[in-house]
Short mmCIF file of C-alpha atoms in Angstrom, two decimals:
data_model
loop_
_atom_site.label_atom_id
_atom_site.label_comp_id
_atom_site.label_asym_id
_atom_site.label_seq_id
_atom_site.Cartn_x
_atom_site.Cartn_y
_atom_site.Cartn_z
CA UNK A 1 13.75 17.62 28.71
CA UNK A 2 17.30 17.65 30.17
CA UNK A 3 16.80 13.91 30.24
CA UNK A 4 16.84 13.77 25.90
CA UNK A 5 20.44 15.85 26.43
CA UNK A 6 21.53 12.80 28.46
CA UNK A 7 20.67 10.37 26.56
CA UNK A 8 22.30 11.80 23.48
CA UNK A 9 25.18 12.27 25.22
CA UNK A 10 25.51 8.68 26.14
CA UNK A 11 24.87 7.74 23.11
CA UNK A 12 27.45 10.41 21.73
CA UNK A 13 29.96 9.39 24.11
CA UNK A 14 29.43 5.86 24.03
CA UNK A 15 32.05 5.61 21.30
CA UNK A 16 36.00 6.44 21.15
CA UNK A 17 37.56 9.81 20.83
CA UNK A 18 38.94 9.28 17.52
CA UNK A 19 35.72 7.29 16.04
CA UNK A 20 34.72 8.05 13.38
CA UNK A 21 31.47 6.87 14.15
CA UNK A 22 31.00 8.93 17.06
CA UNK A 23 31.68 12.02 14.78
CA UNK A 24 28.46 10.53 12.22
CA UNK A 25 26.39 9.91 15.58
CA UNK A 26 27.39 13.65 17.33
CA UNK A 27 26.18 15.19 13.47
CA UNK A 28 23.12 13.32 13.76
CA UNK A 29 21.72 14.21 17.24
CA UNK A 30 23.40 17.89 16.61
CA UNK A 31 19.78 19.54 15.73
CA UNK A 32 17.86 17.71 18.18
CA UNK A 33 20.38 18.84 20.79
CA UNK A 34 19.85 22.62 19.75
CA UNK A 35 16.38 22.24 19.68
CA UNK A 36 16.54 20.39 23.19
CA UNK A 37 18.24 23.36 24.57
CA UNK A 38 16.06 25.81 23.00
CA UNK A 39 12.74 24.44 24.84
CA UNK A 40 14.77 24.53 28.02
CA UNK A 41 15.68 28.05 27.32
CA UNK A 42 12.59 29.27 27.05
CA UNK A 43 10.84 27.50 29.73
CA UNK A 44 13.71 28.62 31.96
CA UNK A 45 12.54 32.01 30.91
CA UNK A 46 9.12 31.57 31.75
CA UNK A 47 10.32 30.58 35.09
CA UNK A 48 11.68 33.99 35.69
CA UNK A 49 8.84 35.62 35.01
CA UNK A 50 6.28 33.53 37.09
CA UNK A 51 9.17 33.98 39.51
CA UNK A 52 8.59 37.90 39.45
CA UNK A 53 5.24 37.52 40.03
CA UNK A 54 5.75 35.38 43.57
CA UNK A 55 4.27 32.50 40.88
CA UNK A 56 6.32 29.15 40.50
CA UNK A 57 6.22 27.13 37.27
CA UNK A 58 6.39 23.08 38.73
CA UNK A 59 7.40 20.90 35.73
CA UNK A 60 8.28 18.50 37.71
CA UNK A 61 5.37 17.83 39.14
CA UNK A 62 3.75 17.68 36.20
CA UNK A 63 6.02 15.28 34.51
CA UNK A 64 5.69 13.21 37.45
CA UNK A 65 1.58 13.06 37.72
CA UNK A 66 0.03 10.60 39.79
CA UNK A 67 -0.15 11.76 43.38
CA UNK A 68 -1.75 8.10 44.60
CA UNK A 69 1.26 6.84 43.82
CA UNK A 70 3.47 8.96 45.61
CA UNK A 71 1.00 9.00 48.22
CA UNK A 72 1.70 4.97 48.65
CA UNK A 73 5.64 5.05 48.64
CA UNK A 74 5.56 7.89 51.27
CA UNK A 75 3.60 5.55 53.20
CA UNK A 76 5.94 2.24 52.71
CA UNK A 77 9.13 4.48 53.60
CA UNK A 78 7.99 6.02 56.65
CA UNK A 79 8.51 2.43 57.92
CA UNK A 80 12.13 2.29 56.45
CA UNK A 81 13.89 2.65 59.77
CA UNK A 82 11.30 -0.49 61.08
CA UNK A 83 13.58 -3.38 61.44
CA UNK A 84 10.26 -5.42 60.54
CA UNK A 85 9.69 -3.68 57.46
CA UNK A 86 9.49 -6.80 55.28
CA UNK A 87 10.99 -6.94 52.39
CA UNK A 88 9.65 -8.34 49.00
CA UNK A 89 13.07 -10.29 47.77
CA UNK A 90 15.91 -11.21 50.65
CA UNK A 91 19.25 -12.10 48.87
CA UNK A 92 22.10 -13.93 51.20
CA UNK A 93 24.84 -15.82 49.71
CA UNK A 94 24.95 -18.40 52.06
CA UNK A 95 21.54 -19.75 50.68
CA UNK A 96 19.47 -18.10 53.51
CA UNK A 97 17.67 -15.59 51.49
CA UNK A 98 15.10 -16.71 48.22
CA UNK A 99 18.04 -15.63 45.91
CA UNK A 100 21.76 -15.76 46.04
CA UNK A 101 22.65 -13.09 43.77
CA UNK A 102 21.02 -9.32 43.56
CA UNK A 103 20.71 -10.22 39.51
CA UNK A 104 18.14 -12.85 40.30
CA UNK A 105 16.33 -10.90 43.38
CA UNK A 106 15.94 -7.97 40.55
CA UNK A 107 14.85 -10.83 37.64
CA UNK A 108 11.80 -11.35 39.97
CA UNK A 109 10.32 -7.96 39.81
CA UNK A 110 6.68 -8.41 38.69
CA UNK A 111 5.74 -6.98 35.69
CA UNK A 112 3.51 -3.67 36.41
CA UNK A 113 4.81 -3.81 39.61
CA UNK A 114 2.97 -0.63 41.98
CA UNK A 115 4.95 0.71 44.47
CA UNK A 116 8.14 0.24 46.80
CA UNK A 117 10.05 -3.50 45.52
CA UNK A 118 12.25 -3.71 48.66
CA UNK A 119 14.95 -5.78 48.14
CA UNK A 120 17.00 -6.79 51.45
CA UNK A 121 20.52 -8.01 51.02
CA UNK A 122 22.28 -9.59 53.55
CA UNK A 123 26.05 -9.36 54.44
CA UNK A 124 28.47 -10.21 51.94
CA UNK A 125 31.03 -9.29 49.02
CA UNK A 126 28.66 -9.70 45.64
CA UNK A 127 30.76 -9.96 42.77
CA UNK A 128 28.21 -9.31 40.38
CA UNK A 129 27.15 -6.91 37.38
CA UNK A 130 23.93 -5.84 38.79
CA UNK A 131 21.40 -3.66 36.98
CA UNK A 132 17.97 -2.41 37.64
CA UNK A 133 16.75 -1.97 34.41
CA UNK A 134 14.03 0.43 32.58
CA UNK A 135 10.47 -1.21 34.14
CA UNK A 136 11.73 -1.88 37.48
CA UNK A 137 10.81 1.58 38.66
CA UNK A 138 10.91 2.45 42.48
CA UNK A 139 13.16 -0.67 43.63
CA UNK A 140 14.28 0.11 47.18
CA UNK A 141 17.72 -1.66 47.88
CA UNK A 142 19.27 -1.94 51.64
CA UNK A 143 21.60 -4.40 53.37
CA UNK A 144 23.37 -4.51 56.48
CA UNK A 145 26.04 -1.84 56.38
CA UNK A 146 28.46 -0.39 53.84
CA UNK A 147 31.13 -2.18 54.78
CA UNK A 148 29.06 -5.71 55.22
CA UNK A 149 27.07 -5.53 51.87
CA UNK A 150 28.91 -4.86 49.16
CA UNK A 151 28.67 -4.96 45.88
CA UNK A 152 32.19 -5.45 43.20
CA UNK A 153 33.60 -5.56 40.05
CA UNK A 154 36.77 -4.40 38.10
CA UNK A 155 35.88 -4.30 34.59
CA UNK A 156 37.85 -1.19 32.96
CA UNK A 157 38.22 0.70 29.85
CA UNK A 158 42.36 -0.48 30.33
CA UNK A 159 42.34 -3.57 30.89
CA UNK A 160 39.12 -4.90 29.37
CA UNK A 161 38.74 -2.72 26.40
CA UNK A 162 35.43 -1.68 27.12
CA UNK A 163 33.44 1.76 26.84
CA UNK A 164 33.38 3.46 30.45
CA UNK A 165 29.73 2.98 30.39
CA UNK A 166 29.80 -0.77 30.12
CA UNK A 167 32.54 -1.28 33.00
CA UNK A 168 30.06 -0.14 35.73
CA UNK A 169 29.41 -2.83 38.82
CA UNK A 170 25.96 -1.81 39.50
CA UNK A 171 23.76 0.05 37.23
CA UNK A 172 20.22 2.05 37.61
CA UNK A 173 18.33 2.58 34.33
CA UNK A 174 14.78 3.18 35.80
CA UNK A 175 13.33 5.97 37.92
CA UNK A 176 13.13 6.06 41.99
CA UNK A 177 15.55 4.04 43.49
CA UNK A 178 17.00 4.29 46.48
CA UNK A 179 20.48 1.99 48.18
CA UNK A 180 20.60 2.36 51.98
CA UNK A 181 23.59 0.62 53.80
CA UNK A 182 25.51 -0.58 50.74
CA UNK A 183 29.02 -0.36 49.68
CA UNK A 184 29.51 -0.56 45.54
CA UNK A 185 33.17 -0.59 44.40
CA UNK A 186 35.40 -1.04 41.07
CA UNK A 187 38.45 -2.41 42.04
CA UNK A 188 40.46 -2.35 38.57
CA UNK A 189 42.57 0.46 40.22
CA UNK A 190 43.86 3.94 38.67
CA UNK A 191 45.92 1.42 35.91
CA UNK A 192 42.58 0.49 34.86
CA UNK A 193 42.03 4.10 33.67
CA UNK A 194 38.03 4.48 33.73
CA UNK A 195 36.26 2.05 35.68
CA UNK A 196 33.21 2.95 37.37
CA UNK A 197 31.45 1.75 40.46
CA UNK A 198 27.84 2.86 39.83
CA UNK A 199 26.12 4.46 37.19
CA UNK A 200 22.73 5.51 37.43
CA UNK A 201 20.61 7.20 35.33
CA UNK A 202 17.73 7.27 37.67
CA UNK A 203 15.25 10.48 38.45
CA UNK A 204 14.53 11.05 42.26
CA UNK A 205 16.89 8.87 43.26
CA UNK A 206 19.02 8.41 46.56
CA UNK A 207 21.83 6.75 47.53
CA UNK A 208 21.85 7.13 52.04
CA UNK A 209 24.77 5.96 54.01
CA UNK A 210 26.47 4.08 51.42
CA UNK A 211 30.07 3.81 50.11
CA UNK A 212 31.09 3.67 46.59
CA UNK A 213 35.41 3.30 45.82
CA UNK A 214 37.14 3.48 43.02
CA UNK A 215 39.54 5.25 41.10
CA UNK A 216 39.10 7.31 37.66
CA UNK A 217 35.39 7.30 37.29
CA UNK A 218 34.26 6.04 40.21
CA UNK A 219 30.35 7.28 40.19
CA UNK A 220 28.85 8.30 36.70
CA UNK A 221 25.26 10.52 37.99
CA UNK A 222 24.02 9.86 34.05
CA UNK A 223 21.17 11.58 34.57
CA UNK A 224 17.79 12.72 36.51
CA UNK A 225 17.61 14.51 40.02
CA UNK A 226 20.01 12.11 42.84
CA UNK A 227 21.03 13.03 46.10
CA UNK A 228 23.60 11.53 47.91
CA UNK A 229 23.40 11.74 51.70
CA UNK A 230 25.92 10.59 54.17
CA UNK A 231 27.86 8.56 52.17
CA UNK A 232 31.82 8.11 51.03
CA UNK A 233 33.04 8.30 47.67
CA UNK A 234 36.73 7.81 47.12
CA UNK A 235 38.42 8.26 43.80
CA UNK A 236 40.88 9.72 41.84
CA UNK A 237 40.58 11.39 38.72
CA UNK A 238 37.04 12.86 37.41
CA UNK A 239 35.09 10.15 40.08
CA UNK A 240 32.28 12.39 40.49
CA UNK A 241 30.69 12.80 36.87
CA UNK A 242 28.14 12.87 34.71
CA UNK A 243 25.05 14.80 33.00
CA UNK A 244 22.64 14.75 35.91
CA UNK A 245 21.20 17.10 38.87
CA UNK A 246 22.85 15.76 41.85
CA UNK A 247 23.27 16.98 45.19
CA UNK A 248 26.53 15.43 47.65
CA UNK A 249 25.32 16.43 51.02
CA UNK A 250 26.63 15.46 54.67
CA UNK A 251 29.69 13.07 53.00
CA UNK A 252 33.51 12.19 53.12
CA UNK A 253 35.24 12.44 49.60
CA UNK A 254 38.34 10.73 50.13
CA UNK A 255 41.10 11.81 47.29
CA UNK A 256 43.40 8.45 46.67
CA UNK A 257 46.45 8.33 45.29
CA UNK A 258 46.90 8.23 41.32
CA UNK A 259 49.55 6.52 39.08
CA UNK A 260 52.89 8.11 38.75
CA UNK A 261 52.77 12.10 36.87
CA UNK A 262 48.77 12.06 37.55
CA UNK A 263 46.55 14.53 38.61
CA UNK A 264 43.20 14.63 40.73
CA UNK A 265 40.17 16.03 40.10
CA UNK A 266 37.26 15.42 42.68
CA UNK A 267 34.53 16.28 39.41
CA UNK A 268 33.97 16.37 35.49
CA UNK A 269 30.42 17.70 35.02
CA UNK A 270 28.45 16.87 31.83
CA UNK A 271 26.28 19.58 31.03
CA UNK A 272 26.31 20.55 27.42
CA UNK A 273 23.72 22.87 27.19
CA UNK A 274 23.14 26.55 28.73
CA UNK A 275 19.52 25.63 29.48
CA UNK A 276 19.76 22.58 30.83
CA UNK A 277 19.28 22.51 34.62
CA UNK A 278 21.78 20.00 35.73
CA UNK A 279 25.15 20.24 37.58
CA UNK A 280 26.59 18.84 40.96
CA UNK A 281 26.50 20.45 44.45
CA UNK A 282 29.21 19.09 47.42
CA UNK A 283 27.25 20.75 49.77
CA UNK A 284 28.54 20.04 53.85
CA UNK A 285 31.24 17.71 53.03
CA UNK A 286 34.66 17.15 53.84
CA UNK A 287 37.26 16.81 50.71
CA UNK A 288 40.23 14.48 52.35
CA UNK A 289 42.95 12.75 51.21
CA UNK A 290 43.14 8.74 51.88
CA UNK A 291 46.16 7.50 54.20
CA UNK A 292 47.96 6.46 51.14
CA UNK A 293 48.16 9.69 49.64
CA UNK A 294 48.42 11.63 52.67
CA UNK A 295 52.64 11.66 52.58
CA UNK A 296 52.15 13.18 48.76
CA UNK A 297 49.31 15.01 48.90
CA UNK A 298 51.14 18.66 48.38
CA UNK A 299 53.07 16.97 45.27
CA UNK A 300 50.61 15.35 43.56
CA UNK A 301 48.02 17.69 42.53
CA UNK A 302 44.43 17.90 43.50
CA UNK A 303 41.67 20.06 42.07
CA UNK A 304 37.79 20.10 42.85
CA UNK A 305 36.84 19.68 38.97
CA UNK A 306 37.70 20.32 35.35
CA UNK A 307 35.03 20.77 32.76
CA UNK A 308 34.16 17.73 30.86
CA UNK A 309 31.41 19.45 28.79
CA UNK A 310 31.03 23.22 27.59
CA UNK A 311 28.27 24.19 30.56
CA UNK A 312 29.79 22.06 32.74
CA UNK A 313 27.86 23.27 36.55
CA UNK A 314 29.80 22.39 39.96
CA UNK A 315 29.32 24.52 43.02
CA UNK A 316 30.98 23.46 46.55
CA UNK A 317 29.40 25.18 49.69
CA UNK A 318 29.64 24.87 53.30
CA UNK A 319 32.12 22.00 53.21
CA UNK A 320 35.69 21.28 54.63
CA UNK A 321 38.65 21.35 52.39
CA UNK A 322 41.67 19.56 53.19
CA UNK A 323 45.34 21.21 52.29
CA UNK A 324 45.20 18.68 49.21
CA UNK A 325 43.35 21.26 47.28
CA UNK A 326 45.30 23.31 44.81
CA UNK A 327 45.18 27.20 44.95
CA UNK A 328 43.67 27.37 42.01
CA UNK A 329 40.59 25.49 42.92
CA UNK A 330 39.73 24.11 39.33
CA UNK A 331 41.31 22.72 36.23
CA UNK A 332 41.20 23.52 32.58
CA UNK A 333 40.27 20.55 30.11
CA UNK A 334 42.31 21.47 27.48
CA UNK A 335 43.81 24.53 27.02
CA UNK A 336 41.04 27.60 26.87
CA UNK A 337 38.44 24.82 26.20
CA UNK A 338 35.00 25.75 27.65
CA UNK A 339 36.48 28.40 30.15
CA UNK A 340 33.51 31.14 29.39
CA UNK A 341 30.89 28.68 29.76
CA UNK A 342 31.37 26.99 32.52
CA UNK A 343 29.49 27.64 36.45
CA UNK A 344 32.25 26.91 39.19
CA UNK A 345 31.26 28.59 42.07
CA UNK A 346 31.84 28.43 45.77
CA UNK A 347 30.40 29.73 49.09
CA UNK A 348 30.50 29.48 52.87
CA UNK A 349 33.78 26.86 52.69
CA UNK A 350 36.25 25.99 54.98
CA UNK A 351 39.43 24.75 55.82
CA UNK A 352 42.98 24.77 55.05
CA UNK A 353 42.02 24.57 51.19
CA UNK A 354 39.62 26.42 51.46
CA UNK A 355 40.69 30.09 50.43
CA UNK A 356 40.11 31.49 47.22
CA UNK A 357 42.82 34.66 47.41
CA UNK A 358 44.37 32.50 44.46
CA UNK A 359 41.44 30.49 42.50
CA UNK A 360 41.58 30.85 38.36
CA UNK A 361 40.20 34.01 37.35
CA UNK A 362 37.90 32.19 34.09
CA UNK A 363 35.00 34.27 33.06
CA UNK A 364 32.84 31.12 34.58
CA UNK A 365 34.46 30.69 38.30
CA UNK A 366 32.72 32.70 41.04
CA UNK A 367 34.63 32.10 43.70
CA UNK A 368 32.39 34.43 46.53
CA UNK A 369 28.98 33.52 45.89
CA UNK A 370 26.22 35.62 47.92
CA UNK A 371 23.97 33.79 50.15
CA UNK A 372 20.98 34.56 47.23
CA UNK A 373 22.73 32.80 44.94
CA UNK A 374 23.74 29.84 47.05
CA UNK A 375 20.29 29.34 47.48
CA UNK A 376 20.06 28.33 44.18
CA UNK A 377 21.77 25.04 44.47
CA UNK A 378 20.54 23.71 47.94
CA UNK A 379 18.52 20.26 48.04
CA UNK A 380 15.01 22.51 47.87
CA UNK A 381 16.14 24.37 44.92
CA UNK A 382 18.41 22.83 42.63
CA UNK A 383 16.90 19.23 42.80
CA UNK A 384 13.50 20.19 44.36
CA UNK A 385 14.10 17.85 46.88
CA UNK A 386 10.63 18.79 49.16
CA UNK A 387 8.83 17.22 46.61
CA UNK A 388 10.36 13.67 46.64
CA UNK A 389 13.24 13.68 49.60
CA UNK A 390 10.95 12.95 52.17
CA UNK A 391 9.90 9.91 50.34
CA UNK A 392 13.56 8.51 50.60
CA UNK A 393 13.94 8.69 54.39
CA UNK A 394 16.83 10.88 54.23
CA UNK A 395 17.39 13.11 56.57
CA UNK A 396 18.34 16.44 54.79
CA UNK A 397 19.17 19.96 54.64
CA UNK A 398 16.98 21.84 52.41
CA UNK A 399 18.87 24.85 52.62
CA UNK A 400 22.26 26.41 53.92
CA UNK A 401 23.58 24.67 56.90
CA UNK A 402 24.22 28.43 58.25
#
């Protein structure tokens, strides 16, 4: 269900500020929103009562029927770590693969394709728009390191005139993917205003040791359950965003340096609705500032998020947070804007930024969480990660580190 929020929102959002257009489109999808939310509501509520009862209600389980399936990929990627797991597609620029470019490797999906597609790709700097579109579902991507397979663009909302969604380098429409050993970047820089480096709108889906840079924008988690696991994201303002359920565990954020009188802010969560069970979790990270930045990073001001959307859902737990991090912890949209609503919460941090003696005292920000209610957002809970995680070959936490 939270999945028919995100798509309205892209559609929504899809258009300029001041469109006209995107007023007549936000009318339109207005009821079906509320209605949306309502469902969620009361299934949510039906999960607290089961709950009581020791009883759990799966939906995603159900939505996801068809345990032969899963059966098969948990099979193919216990082999993932098998150097002579054989791929289906190998892409190499120098001509050594069957395709040159991951466009053409992801062209050559079969139609009613069962299974894992692995796609290998070899060393190299792709400069490419790739996109795994709806019907290539469960397309396992690796190469040979984040720094040796990469994967570029720098089309931007600036300097191209195009909506943020559009200026992504690689994009995931479909359900199950997974990138392993891959670097994705945007290179348009923070002049370049939004620009983003992936975009994926992809349920139980993992990006593992991989590197995505950028600037403003840099990953848009569009929707559906993701976890990213020892990975670095580097950015500048709102990098981390989106309308998803996505986990950041085990990973370096690196904070770069903005343009001149510009702020950072590590996230911009998407959630619109109360009911809707999305959000993101940095859960065992460090939050660092890039070498660049380092000389300015007590003038030019950092903050873990600002609310994008009225529910907007970020939680930070467990990780390391450099001096770069303002007192206050978060910052406000626009004025008052969505201050009650909000979920900012954070538990079991450390570091030099991480003390919350002086965080912003918002009806939503709860700055102590217990360890019950951390539980909430671990891989297990928040993303039901036992049921699909495994599948990935990730190696995770479920729960609290400590």
């Amino acid at each position: 269900m939270s999945y028919v929020i995100s798509y309205q929102e892209l559609c929504v959002d899809g258009f300029d500020e001041d469109s006209t257009v995107r007023t007549d489109v936000r009318q339109s999808t207005e009821v079906g929103s509320q209605l949306t939310d309502n469902v969620l509501t009361i299934l949510g509520g039906i999960q607290q009562v089961l709950s009581s009862f020791g009883l759990k209600l799966n939906l995603t389980s159900l939505a996801s029927a068809g345990g032969d399936q899963d059966d098969h990929h948990r099979k193919l990627l216990s082999k993932e770590n098998d150097p002579k797991m054989t791929p289906n597609a190998v892409v190499a620029k120098d001509g050594s693969g069957q395709y040159k470019t991951i466009s053409a490797a992801l062209a050559a999906y079969p139609k009613n394709f069962q299974g894992r597609y692995v796609i290998y790709v070899k060393a190299g700097v792709y400069a490419e728009q790739a996109k795994v579109a709806k019907g290539m579902k469960n397309v396992y991507m690796y190469g040979d390191g984040p720094r040796k397979t990469i994967v570029t663009g720098h089309l931007s909302y600036a300097k191209d005139g195009l909506g943020t969604w559009k200026t992504a380098s690689f994009i995931v429409e479909e359900d199950g993917f997974i990138a392993r050993s891959m670097g994705f970047q945007n290179t348009a820089g923070p002049e370049g205003h939004q620009a983003v480096a992936v975009r994926s709108l992809s349920d139980r889906s993992a990006f593992i040791n991989c590197r995505l840079d950028g600037f403003q924008d840099t990953l848009c988690y569009q929707g559906g359950r993701q976890l990213f696991r020892n990975c670095v994201l580097s950015g500048t303002i709102d990098f981390l965003f989106g309308y998803g359920a996505v986990v950041v565990q085990n990973s370096l954020i690196i904070v770069r340096k903005p343009m001149e009188n510009q702020f950072n802010t590590v996230t911009a969560d998407g959630r619109k609705e109360r009911g809707q069970p999305t959000g993101i979790v940095i859960h065992n990270c460090r939050i660092v500032p890039e070498l660049k930045l380092t000389p300015d990073r007590l003038t030019v001001k950092t903050y873990l998020g600002r609310p994008w959307k009225a529910y907007a859902t970020t939680v930070v737990m467990e990780s390391q947070l450099g001096d770069l991090i303002q007192p206050e912890g978060w910052k406000p949209w626009a004025g008052s804007m969505f201050l009650d609503t909000l979920y900012y919460a954070e538990y079991g941090n450390r570091g030099p930024g991480a003390s919350t003696a002086r965080r912003v005292t918002w009806k939503g920000v709860h700055s102590v969480l217990s360890r019950s209610d951390a539980m909430r957002w671990t891989v297990d809970s928040f993303i039901q990660g036992r049921e699909w995680v495994a599948n990935t070959g990730a190696n995770v936490i479920y729960g609290l580190k400590a």
